Amino acid sequence: MSNADKSDSKSKLPVKVSIFHLLLVLMGANVMVLLAPDFGMLNSFLYIPDMYSWSSIVVGLALIVTGFKGLYKSV
């Protein structure tokens, strides 16, 4: 009987996903895929200077890191 009491205490708390932070992660990934130098989709048919391409990588990484910081919240 005591085993049943121990299993109830090990249950995990529910987690809430923040939609705003999820959108930040998706926007950061899209910016990186579109404007990555020598790889991005827009760079394949348009000429975009390296100054904008490399800064878009930094902005994309910043958006992804910011999004993952607050993505999961315990209820």
CSV table of C-alpha atoms in Angstrom, one decimal:
chain,number,residue,atom,x,y,z
A,1,MET,CA,0.0,0.0,0.0
A,2,SER,CA,2.8,2.4,0.7
A,3,ASN,CA,4.1,2.1,-2.9
A,4,ALA,CA,0.9,3.8,-4.2
A,5,ASP,CA,1.6,6.9,-2.1
A,6,LYS,CA,5.2,7.2,-3.3
A,7,SER,CA,4.2,7.1,-7.0
A,8,ASP,CA,1.7,10.0,-6.6
A,9,SER,CA,4.4,12.3,-5.2
A,10,LYS,CA,6.6,11.8,-8.3
A,11,SER,CA,4.1,13.2,-10.8
A,12,LYS,CA,5.3,16.0,-13.0
A,13,LEU,CA,3.8,19.5,-13.0
A,14,PRO,CA,2.0,20.6,-16.1
A,15,VAL,CA,3.9,23.0,-18.3
A,16,LYS,CA,2.5,26.0,-20.2
A,17,VAL,CA,4.1,27.1,-23.6
A,18,SER,CA,4.2,30.8,-24.3
A,19,ILE,CA,3.0,31.6,-27.8
A,20,PHE,CA,4.9,34.8,-27.9
A,21,HIS,CA,8.2,33.1,-27.2
A,22,LEU,CA,7.4,30.4,-29.7
A,23,LEU,CA,6.9,33.1,-32.4
A,24,LEU,CA,10.2,34.7,-31.4
A,25,VAL,CA,12.0,31.3,-32.0
A,26,LEU,CA,10.2,30.9,-35.4
A,27,MET,CA,11.0,34.4,-36.5
A,28,GLY,CA,14.7,34.0,-35.6
A,29,ALA,CA,14.9,30.8,-37.5
A,30,ASN,CA,13.2,32.4,-40.5
A,31,VAL,CA,15.6,35.4,-40.5
A,32,MET,CA,18.6,33.1,-40.4
A,33,VAL,CA,17.3,30.8,-43.2
A,34,LEU,CA,16.4,33.6,-45.5
A,35,LEU,CA,19.4,35.9,-45.1
A,36,ALA,CA,22.3,33.5,-44.2
A,37,PRO,CA,25.4,34.4,-46.3
A,38,ASP,CA,26.2,32.0,-49.1
A,39,PHE,CA,23.3,29.7,-48.1
A,40,GLY,CA,20.1,31.8,-47.5
A,41,MET,CA,17.1,31.6,-49.9
A,42,LEU,CA,17.1,35.4,-50.6
A,43,ASN,CA,20.9,35.4,-51.2
A,44,SER,CA,20.5,32.7,-53.8
A,45,PHE,CA,18.6,35.0,-56.3
A,46,LEU,CA,19.3,38.5,-54.9
A,47,TYR,CA,22.5,40.2,-54.0
A,48,ILE,CA,22.4,41.2,-50.3
A,49,PRO,CA,25.6,42.7,-49.0
A,50,ASP,CA,27.5,40.8,-46.3
A,51,MET,CA,27.0,43.5,-43.7
A,52,TYR,CA,23.2,42.8,-43.8
A,53,SER,CA,23.7,39.0,-44.0
A,54,TRP,CA,25.9,38.7,-41.0
A,55,SER,CA,23.9,41.1,-38.9
A,56,SER,CA,20.8,39.1,-39.7
A,57,ILE,CA,22.5,36.0,-38.3
A,58,VAL,CA,23.2,37.8,-35.1
A,59,VAL,CA,19.7,39.1,-34.8
A,60,GLY,CA,18.3,35.6,-35.6
A,61,LEU,CA,20.4,34.0,-32.9
A,62,ALA,CA,19.4,36.7,-30.4
A,63,LEU,CA,15.7,36.1,-31.2
A,64,ILE,CA,16.1,32.3,-30.8
A,65,VAL,CA,17.9,32.7,-27.5
A,66,THR,CA,15.4,35.2,-26.2
A,67,GLY,CA,12.5,32.9,-27.3
A,68,PHE,CA,13.9,29.8,-25.6
A,69,LYS,CA,14.5,31.6,-22.3
A,70,GLY,CA,10.8,32.0,-21.6
A,71,LEU,CA,9.3,29.3,-23.8
A,72,TYR,CA,8.2,26.9,-21.0
A,73,LYS,CA,6.5,28.1,-17.8
A,74,SER,CA,5.3,25.8,-15.0
A,75,VAL,CA,1.6,26.3,-14.1
